[in-house]
CSV table of C-alpha atoms in Angstrom, one decimal:
chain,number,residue,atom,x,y,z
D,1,UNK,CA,63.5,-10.8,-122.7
D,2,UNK,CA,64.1,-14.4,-121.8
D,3,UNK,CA,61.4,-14.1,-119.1
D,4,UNK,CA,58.8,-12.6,-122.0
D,5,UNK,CA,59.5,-15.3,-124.0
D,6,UNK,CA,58.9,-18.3,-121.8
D,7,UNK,CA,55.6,-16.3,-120.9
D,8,UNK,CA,54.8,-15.8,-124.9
D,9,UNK,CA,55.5,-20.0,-125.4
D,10,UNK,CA,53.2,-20.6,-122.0
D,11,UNK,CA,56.2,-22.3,-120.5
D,12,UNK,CA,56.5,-22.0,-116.5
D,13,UNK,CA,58.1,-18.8,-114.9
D,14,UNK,CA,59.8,-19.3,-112.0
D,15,UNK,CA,60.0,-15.6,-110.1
D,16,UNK,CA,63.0,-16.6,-107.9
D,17,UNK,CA,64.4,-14.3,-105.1
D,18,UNK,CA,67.1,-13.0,-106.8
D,19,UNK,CA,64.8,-11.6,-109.7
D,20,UNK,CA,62.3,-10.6,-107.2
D,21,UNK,CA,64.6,-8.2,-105.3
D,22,UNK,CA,66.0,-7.2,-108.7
D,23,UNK,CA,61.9,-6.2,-109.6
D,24,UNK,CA,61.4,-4.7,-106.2
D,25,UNK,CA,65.1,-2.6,-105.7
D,26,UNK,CA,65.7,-1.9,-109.4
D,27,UNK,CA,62.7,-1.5,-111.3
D,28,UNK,CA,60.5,-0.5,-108.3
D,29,UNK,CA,57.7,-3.0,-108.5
D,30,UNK,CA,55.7,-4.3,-105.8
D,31,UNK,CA,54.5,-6.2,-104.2
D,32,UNK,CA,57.1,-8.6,-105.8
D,33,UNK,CA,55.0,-11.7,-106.3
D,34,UNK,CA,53.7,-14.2,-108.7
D,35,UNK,CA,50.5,-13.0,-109.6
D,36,UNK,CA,51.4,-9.3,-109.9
D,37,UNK,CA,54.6,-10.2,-111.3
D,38,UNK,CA,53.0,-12.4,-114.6
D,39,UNK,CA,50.6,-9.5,-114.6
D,40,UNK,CA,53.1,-7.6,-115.7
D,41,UNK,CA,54.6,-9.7,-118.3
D,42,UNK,CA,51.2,-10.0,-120.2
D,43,UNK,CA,51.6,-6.4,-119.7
D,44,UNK,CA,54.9,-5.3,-121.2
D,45,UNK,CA,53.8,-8.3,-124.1
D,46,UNK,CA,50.2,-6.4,-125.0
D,47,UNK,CA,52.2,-2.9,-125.0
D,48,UNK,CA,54.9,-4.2,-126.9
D,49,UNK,CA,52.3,-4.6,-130.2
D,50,UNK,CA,52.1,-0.8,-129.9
D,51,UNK,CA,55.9,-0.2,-130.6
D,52,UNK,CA,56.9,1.6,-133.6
D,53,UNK,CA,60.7,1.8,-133.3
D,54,UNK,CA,63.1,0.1,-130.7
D,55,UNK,CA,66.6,0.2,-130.1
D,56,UNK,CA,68.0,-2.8,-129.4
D,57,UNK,CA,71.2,-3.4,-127.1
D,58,UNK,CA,74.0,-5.2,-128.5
D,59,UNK,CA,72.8,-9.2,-129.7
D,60,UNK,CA,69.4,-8.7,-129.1
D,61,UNK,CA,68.3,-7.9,-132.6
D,62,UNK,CA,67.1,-11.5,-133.3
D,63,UNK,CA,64.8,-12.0,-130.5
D,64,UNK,CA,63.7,-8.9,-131.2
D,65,UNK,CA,62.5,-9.3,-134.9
D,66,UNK,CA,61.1,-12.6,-133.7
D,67,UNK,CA,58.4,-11.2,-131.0
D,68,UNK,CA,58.0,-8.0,-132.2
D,69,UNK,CA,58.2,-7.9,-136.1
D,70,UNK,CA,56.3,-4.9,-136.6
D,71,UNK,CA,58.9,-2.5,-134.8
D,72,UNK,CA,61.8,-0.8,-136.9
D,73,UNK,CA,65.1,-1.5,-135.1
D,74,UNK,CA,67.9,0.9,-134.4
D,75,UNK,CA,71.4,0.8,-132.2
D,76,UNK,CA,70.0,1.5,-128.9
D,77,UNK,CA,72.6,4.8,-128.3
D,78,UNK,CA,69.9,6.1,-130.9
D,79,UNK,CA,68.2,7.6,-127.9
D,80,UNK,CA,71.1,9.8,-127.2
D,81,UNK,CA,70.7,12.8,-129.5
D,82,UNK,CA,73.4,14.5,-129.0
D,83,UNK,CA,75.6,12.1,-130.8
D,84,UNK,CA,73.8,12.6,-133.9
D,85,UNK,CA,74.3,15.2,-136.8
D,86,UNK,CA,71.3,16.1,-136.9
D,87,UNK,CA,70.0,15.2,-133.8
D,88,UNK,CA,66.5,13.5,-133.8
D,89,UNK,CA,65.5,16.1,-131.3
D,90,UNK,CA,65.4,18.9,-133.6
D,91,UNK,CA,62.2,17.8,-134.5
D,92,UNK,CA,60.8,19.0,-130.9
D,93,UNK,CA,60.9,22.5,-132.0
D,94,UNK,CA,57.6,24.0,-131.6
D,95,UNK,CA,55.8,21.4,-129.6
D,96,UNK,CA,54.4,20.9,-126.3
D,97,UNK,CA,56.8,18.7,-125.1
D,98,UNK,CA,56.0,16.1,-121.2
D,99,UNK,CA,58.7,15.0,-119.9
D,100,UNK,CA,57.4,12.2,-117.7
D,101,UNK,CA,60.5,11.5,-115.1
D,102,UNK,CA,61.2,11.8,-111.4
D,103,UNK,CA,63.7,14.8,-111.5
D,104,UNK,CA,61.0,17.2,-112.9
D,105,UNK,CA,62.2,20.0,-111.0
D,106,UNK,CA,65.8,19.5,-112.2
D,107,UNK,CA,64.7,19.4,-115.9
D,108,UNK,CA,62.4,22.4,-116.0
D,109,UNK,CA,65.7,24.5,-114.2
D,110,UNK,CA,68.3,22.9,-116.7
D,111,UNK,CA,66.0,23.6,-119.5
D,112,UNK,CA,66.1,27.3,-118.7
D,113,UNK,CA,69.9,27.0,-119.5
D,114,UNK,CA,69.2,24.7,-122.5
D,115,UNK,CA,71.7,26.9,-124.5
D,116,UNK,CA,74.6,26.4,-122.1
D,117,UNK,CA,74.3,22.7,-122.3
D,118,UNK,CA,75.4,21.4,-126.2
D,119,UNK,CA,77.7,22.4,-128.1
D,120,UNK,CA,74.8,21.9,-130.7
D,121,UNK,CA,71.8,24.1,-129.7
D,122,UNK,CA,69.9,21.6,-132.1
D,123,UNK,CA,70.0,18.9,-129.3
D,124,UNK,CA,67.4,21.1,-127.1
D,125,UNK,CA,65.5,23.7,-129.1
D,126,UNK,CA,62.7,25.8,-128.2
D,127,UNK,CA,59.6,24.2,-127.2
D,128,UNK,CA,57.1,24.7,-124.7
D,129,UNK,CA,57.9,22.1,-121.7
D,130,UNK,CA,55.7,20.3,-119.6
D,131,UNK,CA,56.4,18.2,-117.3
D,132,UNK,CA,55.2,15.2,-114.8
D,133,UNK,CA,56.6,14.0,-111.7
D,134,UNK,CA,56.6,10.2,-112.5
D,135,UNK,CA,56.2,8.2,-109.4
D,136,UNK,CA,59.5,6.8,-107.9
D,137,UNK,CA,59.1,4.1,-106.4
D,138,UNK,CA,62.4,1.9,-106.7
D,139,UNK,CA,65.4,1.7,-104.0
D,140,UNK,CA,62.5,0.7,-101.6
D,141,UNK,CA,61.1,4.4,-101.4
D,142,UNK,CA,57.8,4.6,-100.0
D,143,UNK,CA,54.4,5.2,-102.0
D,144,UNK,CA,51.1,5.9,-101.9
D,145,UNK,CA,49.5,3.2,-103.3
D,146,UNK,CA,48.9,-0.6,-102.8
D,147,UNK,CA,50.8,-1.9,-105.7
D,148,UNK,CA,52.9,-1.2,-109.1
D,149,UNK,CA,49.4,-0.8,-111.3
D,150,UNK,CA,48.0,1.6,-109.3
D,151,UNK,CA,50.4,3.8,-109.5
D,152,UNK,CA,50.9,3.1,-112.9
D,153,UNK,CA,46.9,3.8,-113.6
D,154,UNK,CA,47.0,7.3,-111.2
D,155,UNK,CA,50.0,8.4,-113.6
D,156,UNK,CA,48.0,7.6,-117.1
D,157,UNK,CA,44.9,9.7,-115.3
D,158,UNK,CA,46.9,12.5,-114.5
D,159,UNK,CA,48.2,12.2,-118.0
D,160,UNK,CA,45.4,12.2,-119.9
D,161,UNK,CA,44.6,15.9,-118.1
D,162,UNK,CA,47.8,17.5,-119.6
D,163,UNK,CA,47.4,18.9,-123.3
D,164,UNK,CA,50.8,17.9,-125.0
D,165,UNK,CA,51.4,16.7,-128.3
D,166,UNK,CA,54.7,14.2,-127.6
D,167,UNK,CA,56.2,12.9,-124.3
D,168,UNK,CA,59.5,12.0,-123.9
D,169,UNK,CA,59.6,9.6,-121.0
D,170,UNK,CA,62.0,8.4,-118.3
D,171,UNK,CA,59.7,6.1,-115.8
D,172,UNK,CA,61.8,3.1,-114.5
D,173,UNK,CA,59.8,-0.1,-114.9
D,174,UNK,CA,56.8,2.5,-115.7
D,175,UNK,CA,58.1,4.2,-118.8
D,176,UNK,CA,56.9,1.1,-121.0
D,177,UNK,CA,53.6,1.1,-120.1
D,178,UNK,CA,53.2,5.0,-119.8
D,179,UNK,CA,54.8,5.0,-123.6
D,180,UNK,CA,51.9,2.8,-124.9
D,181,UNK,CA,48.8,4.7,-123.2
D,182,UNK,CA,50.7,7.9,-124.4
D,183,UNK,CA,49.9,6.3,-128.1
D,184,UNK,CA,46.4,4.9,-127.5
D,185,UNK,CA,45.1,8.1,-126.5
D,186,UNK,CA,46.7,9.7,-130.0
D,187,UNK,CA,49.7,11.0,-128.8
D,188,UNK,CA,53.0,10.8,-129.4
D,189,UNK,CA,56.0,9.1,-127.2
D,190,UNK,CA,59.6,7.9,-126.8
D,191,UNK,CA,60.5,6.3,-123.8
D,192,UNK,CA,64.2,6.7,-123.5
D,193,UNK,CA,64.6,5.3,-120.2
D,194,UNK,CA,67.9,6.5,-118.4
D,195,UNK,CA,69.2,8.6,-120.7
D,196,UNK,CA,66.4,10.9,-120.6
D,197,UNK,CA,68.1,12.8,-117.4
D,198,UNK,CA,71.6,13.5,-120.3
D,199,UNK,CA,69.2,15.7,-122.5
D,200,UNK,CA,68.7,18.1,-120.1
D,201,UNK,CA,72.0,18.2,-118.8
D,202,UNK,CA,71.9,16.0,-115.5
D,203,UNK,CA,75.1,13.8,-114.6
D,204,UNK,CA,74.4,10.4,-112.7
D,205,UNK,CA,76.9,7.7,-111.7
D,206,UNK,CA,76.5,5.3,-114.9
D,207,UNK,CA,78.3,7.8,-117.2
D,208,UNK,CA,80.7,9.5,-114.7
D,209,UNK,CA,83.6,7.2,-115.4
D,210,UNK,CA,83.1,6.9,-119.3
D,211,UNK,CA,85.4,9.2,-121.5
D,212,UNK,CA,82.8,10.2,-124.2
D,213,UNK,CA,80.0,11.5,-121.2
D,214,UNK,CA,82.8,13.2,-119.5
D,215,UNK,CA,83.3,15.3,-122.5
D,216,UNK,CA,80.0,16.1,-122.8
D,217,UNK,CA,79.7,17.3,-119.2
D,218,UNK,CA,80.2,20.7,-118.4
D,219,UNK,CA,79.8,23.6,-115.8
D,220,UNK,CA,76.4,24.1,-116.7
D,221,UNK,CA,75.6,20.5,-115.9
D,222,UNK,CA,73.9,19.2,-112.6
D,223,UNK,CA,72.8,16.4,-110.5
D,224,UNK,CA,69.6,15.3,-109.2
D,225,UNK,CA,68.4,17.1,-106.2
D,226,UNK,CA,68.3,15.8,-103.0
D,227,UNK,CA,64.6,15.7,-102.8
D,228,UNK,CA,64.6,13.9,-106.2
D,229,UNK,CA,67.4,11.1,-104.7
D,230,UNK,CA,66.3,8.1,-102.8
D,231,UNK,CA,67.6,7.6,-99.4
D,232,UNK,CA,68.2,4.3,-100.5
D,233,UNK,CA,69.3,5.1,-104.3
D,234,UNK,CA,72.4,3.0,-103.9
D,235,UNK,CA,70.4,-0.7,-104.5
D,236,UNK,CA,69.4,0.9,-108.0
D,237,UNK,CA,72.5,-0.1,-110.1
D,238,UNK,CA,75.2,1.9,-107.5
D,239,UNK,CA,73.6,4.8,-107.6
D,240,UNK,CA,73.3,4.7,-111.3
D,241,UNK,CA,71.1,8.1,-112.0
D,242,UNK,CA,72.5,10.1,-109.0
């Protein structure tokens, strides 16, 4: 956020190394310089006008009514469904549903078990799933393209040939982005980020060790599969999503 506002006030960003490997091992952009890098802040700024609703972590409330006054703001565990009575994604029922996230095949098997997941079947009712391998491209995996916006750009093309009426998206550094083309082309989307993988019952390192998400975990639960892990999935956070 700091970053976006120094861009917003035209003050001088200075890309350092540490961010840089941060961007390139965590967020999986490349290639991790300058130009592409301040492209991508003018970016996430244009796609931020688009946002509807945000959930905002902790103290960021301020800064975010200040840039973004339009949005409606909510605790950012908002996201996470299943700790809500009723959970927000009742409303799913009945639609065709893209998930846009890297562990497609894990999602459309733990879907088939939906019922085995919550204790509340409200959390995943029936709708018709779709769903897009979003391109993984953090914890220096290798892709086919020459940098970050291309990929971004063959995702949105591929996107725009699936019929779907809401996305629920889990992208990295791409689920911003992807969230805002999803709305310009009429649709609609909610880019949950991490915890999209907890809706459809898939364990990963960040909540192993947390009391509430071991609860929640059960037989029926899973883990990425190996095709869907990085060799290299330990530079992303520990191994946060595996």
């Amino acid at each position: 956020m700091k970053k976006l506002a120094c861009f917003l006030k035209m003050e001088p960003l200075n890309f350092n190394k540490v961010l840089k490997g941060r961007f390139r091992h965590i967020a999986g952009f490349f290639p991790a310089e300058d130009k592409y890098m301040k492209r991508f802040a003018e970016l996430m700024l244009n796609d931020s006008k688009l946002i509807d609703i945000v959930g905002v972590w902790r103290t960021e409330q301020s800064k975010i009514a200040e840039f973004f006054s339009q949005a409606t703001n909510v605790p950012l565990d908002t996201l996470e469904a299943f700790k809500f009575d009723p959970p927000w994604t009742e409303a799913l029922k009945g639609n065709k549903v893209l998930v846009i996230h890297p562990f497609d095949e894990t999602i459309r098997k733990q879907y088939k078990k939906r019922r085995q997941l919550f204790v509340d079947k409200r959390v995943l009712p029936d709708f018709e799933l779709k769903t897009f391998r979003a391109v993984q491209s953090a914890a220096d995996s290798k892709v086919d393209f020459k940098t970050w916006f291309d990929a971004l750009d063959y995702m949105c093309r591929e996107i725009d040939k699936i019929d779907f009426d809401i996305a629920l998206i889990g992208a990295g550094a791409y689920g911003f982005p992807l969230a805002a083309y999803v709305k310009s082309i009429g649709k609609k989307a909610v880019h949950m980020g991490g915890v999209s993988q907890l809706l459809f019952g898939i364990q990963g390192n960040r909540w192993d060790r947390q009391d509430y998400y071991q609860a929640l975990y059960n037989d029926q639960w899973t883990r990425a599969s190996e095709v869907e892990t990085p060799k290299n999935c330990l530079k992303v956070e520990g191994g946060s999503y595996w």
